[in-house]
Amino acid sequence: AQSVTQLGSHVSVSEGALVLLRCNYSSSVPPYLFWYVQYPNQGLQLLLKYTTGATLVKGINGFEAEFKKSETSFHLTKPSAHMSDAAEYFCAVSPTSGTYKYIFGTGTRLKVLA
Amino acid sequence: DGGITQSPKYLFRKEGQNVTLSCEQNLNHDAMYWYRQDPGQGLRLIYYSQIVNDFQKGDIAEGYSVSREKKESFPLTVTSAQKNPTAFYLCASSAAGNSPLHFGNGTRLTVT
């Protein structure tokens, strides 16, 4: 069965510091992977996605993620945190063939310290 | 602009009452979903529909019902059988099984 694990339910970084949010997945087939961001009382917004091809994926707001098959990881990074990055971030895996069930991690709340 | 509209943003109901949450999309997506979000628990799938007039239970369907009479619409009814209905409800849609989900802005339901 597919699963997604996000290490760290809360992460704090200083403004201007590197942001690293961890995501590990398990899947019996090569997955499509997604990162979403959620601001308070809003829906989820797609940050970036990995389908096939280049393993380093660039997204919106300066975020990027690298697909590492050997480590079954898809960690999200941003070189320099901004106050506006404070939000909750979710990693997700696409459905396996024949289903429409996306699998989400439990989320990581990012706090940016001034 | 294409997107998903959920209404209302906030909903208050008394215990024992059924309530229906609206979800409309103009993205021409075949698949639609309902998720429930509680603090610290991520997103849990309630129901999903791949095509008009067809839908499947998700992981926590008990106490909920849906309909999919039109491609654009996927309303969720929270029935009085749902033991703990207070939560944030998110509707989403996708073009195909591997496409990203597009989310609405959610409905926060409070039942007292």
Short mmCIF file of C-alpha atoms in Angstrom, two decimals:
data_model
loop_
_atom_site.label_atom_id
_atom_site.label_comp_id
_atom_site.label_asym_id
_atom_site.label_seq_id
_atom_site.Cartn_x
_atom_site.Cartn_y
_atom_site.Cartn_z
CA ALA A 1 0.00 0.00 0.00
CA GLN A 2 1.10 3.53 -0.63
CA SER A 3 2.02 5.81 2.22
CA VAL A 4 3.54 9.23 2.80
CA THR A 5 5.54 10.25 5.86
CA GLN A 6 6.37 13.84 6.69
CA LEU A 7 9.03 14.11 9.36
CA GLY A 8 8.33 16.91 11.79
CA SER A 9 4.84 18.21 12.33
CA HIS A 10 6.29 21.62 13.20
CA VAL A 11 9.41 23.26 11.78
CA SER A 12 10.77 26.68 12.75
CA VAL A 13 13.34 28.63 10.75
CA SER A 14 14.67 32.15 10.92
CA GLU A 15 13.83 34.58 8.18
CA GLY A 16 16.47 34.22 5.47
CA ALA A 17 17.47 30.70 6.52
CA LEU A 18 17.14 27.52 4.50
CA VAL A 19 13.80 25.77 4.57
CA LEU A 20 13.86 21.96 4.45
CA LEU A 21 10.63 19.99 4.80
CA ARG A 22 10.98 16.23 4.61
CA CYS A 23 8.77 13.77 2.77
CA ASN A 24 9.28 10.05 2.33
CA TYR A 25 6.92 7.83 0.41
CA SER A 26 6.32 4.19 -0.22
CA SER A 27 4.81 3.03 -3.46
CA SER A 28 4.87 -0.18 -5.44
CA VAL A 29 5.05 1.74 -8.70
CA PRO A 30 6.83 4.95 -9.71
CA PRO A 31 4.64 7.62 -8.21
CA TYR A 32 3.69 11.11 -9.14
CA LEU A 33 4.50 13.34 -6.17
CA PHE A 34 3.10 16.69 -5.11
CA TRP A 35 3.70 19.39 -2.55
CA TYR A 36 0.83 21.63 -1.48
CA VAL A 37 0.73 24.69 0.76
CA GLN A 38 -2.19 25.70 2.96
CA TYR A 39 -2.63 29.11 4.56
CA PRO A 40 -4.99 29.46 7.54
CA ASN A 41 -8.65 28.87 6.71
CA GLN A 42 -7.92 28.31 3.04
CA GLY A 43 -7.74 25.36 0.68
CA LEU A 44 -4.56 23.68 -0.50
CA GLN A 45 -2.57 25.23 -3.32
CA LEU A 46 -0.21 23.24 -5.52
CA LEU A 47 3.44 24.23 -5.01
CA LEU A 48 5.05 21.75 -7.38
CA LYS A 49 4.76 18.28 -8.83
CA TYR A 50 7.02 15.49 -9.99
CA THR A 51 5.79 13.26 -12.78
CA THR A 52 8.65 11.93 -14.88
CA GLY A 53 11.90 13.29 -16.23
CA ALA A 54 14.05 15.79 -14.36
CA THR A 55 14.27 14.87 -10.70
CA LEU A 56 14.75 18.44 -9.49
CA VAL A 57 11.45 20.20 -9.72
CA LYS A 58 10.95 23.94 -9.35
CA GLY A 59 7.71 25.34 -8.07
CA ILE A 60 6.10 28.59 -7.14
CA ASN A 61 7.35 31.05 -4.51
CA GLY A 62 10.97 29.90 -4.89
CA PHE A 63 10.40 26.36 -3.65
CA GLU A 64 11.92 23.28 -5.20
CA ALA A 65 11.98 19.56 -4.49
CA GLU A 66 14.20 16.69 -5.53
CA PHE A 67 12.90 13.23 -6.28
CA LYS A 68 15.34 10.61 -5.00
CA LYS A 69 14.16 7.15 -5.94
CA SER A 70 16.93 5.37 -4.00
CA GLU A 71 15.90 7.16 -0.82
CA THR A 72 12.16 7.21 -1.63
CA SER A 73 12.23 10.88 -0.73
CA PHE A 74 10.82 14.10 -2.11
CA HIS A 75 12.04 16.81 0.27
CA LEU A 76 10.93 20.42 -0.21
CA THR A 77 13.49 23.22 0.03
CA LYS A 78 13.75 26.97 -0.27
CA PRO A 79 17.11 28.73 0.05
CA SER A 80 15.85 31.71 2.02
CA ALA A 81 12.71 31.75 4.13
CA HIS A 82 10.34 34.69 4.03
CA MET A 83 7.74 35.58 6.61
CA SER A 84 5.04 34.89 4.03
CA ASP A 85 6.15 31.24 3.83
CA ALA A 86 4.60 30.53 7.21
CA ALA A 87 1.91 27.96 6.43
CA GLU A 88 1.21 24.24 6.51
CA TYR A 89 2.77 22.07 3.84
CA PHE A 90 1.50 18.72 2.61
CA CYS A 91 3.26 16.07 0.57
CA ALA A 92 1.07 13.76 -1.52
CA VAL A 93 1.35 10.73 -3.77
CA SER A 94 -0.81 10.14 -6.80
CA PRO A 95 -3.26 7.28 -6.97
CA THR A 96 -2.15 3.89 -8.17
CA SER A 97 -3.63 2.60 -11.39
CA GLY A 98 -7.33 1.92 -11.15
CA THR A 99 -8.00 4.19 -8.19
CA TYR A 100 -8.45 7.87 -7.63
CA LYS A 101 -7.19 7.95 -4.05
CA TYR A 102 -4.41 10.42 -3.43
CA ILE A 103 -2.37 9.74 -0.30
CA PHE A 104 -1.44 12.75 1.84
CA GLY A 105 1.09 13.16 4.58
CA THR A 106 -0.09 14.60 7.88
CA GLY A 107 1.43 17.98 7.12
CA THR A 108 4.27 20.14 8.44
CA ARG A 109 3.54 23.54 9.90
CA LEU A 110 6.31 25.99 9.05
CA LYS A 111 6.97 28.90 11.37
CA VAL A 112 9.28 31.70 10.23
CA LEU A 113 10.97 33.69 12.97
CA ALA A 114 11.86 37.33 12.49
CA ASP B 1 -11.13 32.18 -13.99
CA GLY B 2 -11.61 28.47 -13.51
CA GLY B 3 -11.77 27.10 -10.04
CA ILE B 4 -13.72 25.43 -7.29
CA THR B 5 -16.28 27.28 -5.22
CA GLN B 6 -17.32 26.04 -1.82
CA SER B 7 -20.13 27.65 0.07
CA PRO B 8 -20.72 28.78 2.66
CA LYS B 9 -17.33 29.61 4.21
CA TYR B 10 -18.68 29.12 7.74
CA LEU B 11 -21.66 27.02 8.77
CA PHE B 12 -23.25 26.58 12.15
CA ARG B 13 -25.79 23.89 12.98
CA LYS B 14 -27.44 22.34 15.97
CA GLU B 15 -26.78 18.72 16.78
CA GLY B 16 -29.26 16.37 15.12
CA GLN B 17 -29.68 18.47 11.98
CA ASN B 18 -28.53 17.45 8.54
CA VAL B 19 -26.51 20.02 6.63
CA THR B 20 -25.41 20.22 3.01
CA LEU B 21 -22.12 21.72 1.87
CA SER B 22 -21.94 23.01 -1.68
CA CYS B 23 -19.07 22.40 -4.12
CA GLU B 24 -19.09 23.67 -7.71
CA GLN B 25 -16.27 23.53 -10.26
CA ASN B 26 -15.88 25.07 -13.70
CA LEU B 27 -12.64 23.30 -14.57
CA ASN B 28 -14.39 20.60 -16.60
CA HIS B 29 -12.79 17.97 -14.37
CA ASP B 30 -14.23 14.49 -14.27
CA ALA B 31 -13.17 13.60 -10.74
CA MET B 32 -14.28 15.33 -7.55
CA TYR B 33 -13.46 14.67 -3.91
CA TRP B 34 -14.47 15.56 -0.39
CA TYR B 35 -11.90 15.66 2.40
CA ARG B 36 -12.23 16.34 6.07
CA GLN B 37 -9.43 18.13 7.89
CA ASP B 38 -8.92 18.06 11.65
CA PRO B 39 -5.93 19.57 13.46
CA GLY B 40 -2.94 17.27 13.38
CA GLN B 41 -4.66 14.63 11.24
CA GLY B 42 -4.02 15.85 7.73
CA LEU B 43 -6.67 15.20 5.10
CA ARG B 44 -9.03 12.27 5.27
CA LEU B 45 -11.05 11.21 2.24
CA ILE B 46 -14.81 11.09 2.71
CA TYR B 47 -16.15 10.40 -0.79
CA TYR B 48 -14.96 10.70 -4.34
CA SER B 49 -16.57 10.60 -7.74
CA GLN B 50 -14.86 9.75 -10.99
CA ILE B 51 -17.83 10.45 -13.24
CA VAL B 52 -21.37 11.78 -13.14
CA ASN B 53 -23.88 9.54 -11.33
CA ASP B 54 -21.12 7.48 -9.75
CA PHE B 55 -19.27 7.87 -6.47
CA GLN B 56 -17.26 5.77 -4.03
CA LYS B 57 -16.77 5.80 -0.29
CA GLY B 58 -13.49 7.00 1.02
CA ASP B 59 -11.90 6.21 4.35
CA ILE B 60 -14.44 7.94 6.60
CA ALA B 61 -17.77 7.87 4.74
CA GLU B 62 -19.96 6.93 7.72
CA GLY B 63 -22.44 9.69 8.52
CA TYR B 64 -21.97 11.43 5.17
CA SER B 65 -23.74 11.25 1.81
CA VAL B 66 -23.07 12.75 -1.62
CA SER B 67 -24.61 13.05 -5.05
CA ARG B 68 -23.13 13.70 -8.48
CA GLU B 69 -25.99 14.61 -10.78
CA LYS B 70 -23.96 17.14 -12.76
CA LYS B 71 -20.30 17.19 -13.71
CA GLU B 72 -19.89 20.60 -12.09
CA SER B 73 -21.45 19.85 -8.74
CA PHE B 74 -20.65 17.47 -5.87
CA PRO B 75 -22.60 18.42 -2.72
CA LEU B 76 -21.84 16.76 0.61
CA THR B 77 -24.51 16.15 3.23
CA VAL B 78 -23.39 15.75 6.81
CA THR B 79 -26.11 13.73 8.49
CA SER B 80 -27.10 13.53 12.12
CA ALA B 81 -25.45 10.09 12.17
CA GLN B 82 -22.00 11.67 11.94
CA LYS B 83 -20.81 11.58 15.54
CA ASN B 84 -18.26 14.37 15.41
CA PRO B 85 -19.11 16.63 12.46
CA THR B 86 -17.30 19.78 13.54
CA ALA B 87 -14.37 20.11 11.12
CA PHE B 88 -12.97 21.89 8.09
CA TYR B 89 -14.28 20.37 4.85
CA LEU B 90 -12.40 20.63 1.59
CA CYS B 91 -13.69 19.88 -1.89
CA ALA B 92 -11.27 19.11 -4.71
CA SER B 93 -11.26 18.08 -8.33
CA SER B 94 -8.81 16.58 -10.80
CA ALA B 95 -8.66 16.03 -14.54
CA ALA B 96 -7.32 12.50 -14.30
CA GLY B 97 -5.88 10.03 -11.84
CA ASN B 98 -2.35 11.46 -11.88
CA SER B 99 -3.21 15.11 -12.28
CA PRO B 100 -2.84 17.50 -9.37
CA LEU B 101 -5.85 18.14 -7.20
CA HIS B 102 -7.43 21.58 -7.29
CA PHE B 103 -8.98 22.62 -4.00
CA GLY B 104 -11.73 24.97 -2.96
CA ASN B 105 -11.28 27.30 -0.01
CA GLY B 106 -13.14 25.07 2.36
CA THR B 107 -16.19 25.20 4.62
CA ARG B 108 -15.76 25.29 8.36
CA LEU B 109 -18.67 23.48 9.97
CA THR B 110 -19.43 23.90 13.64
CA VAL B 111 -22.10 21.74 15.24
CA THR B 112 -23.21 22.47 18.79
#
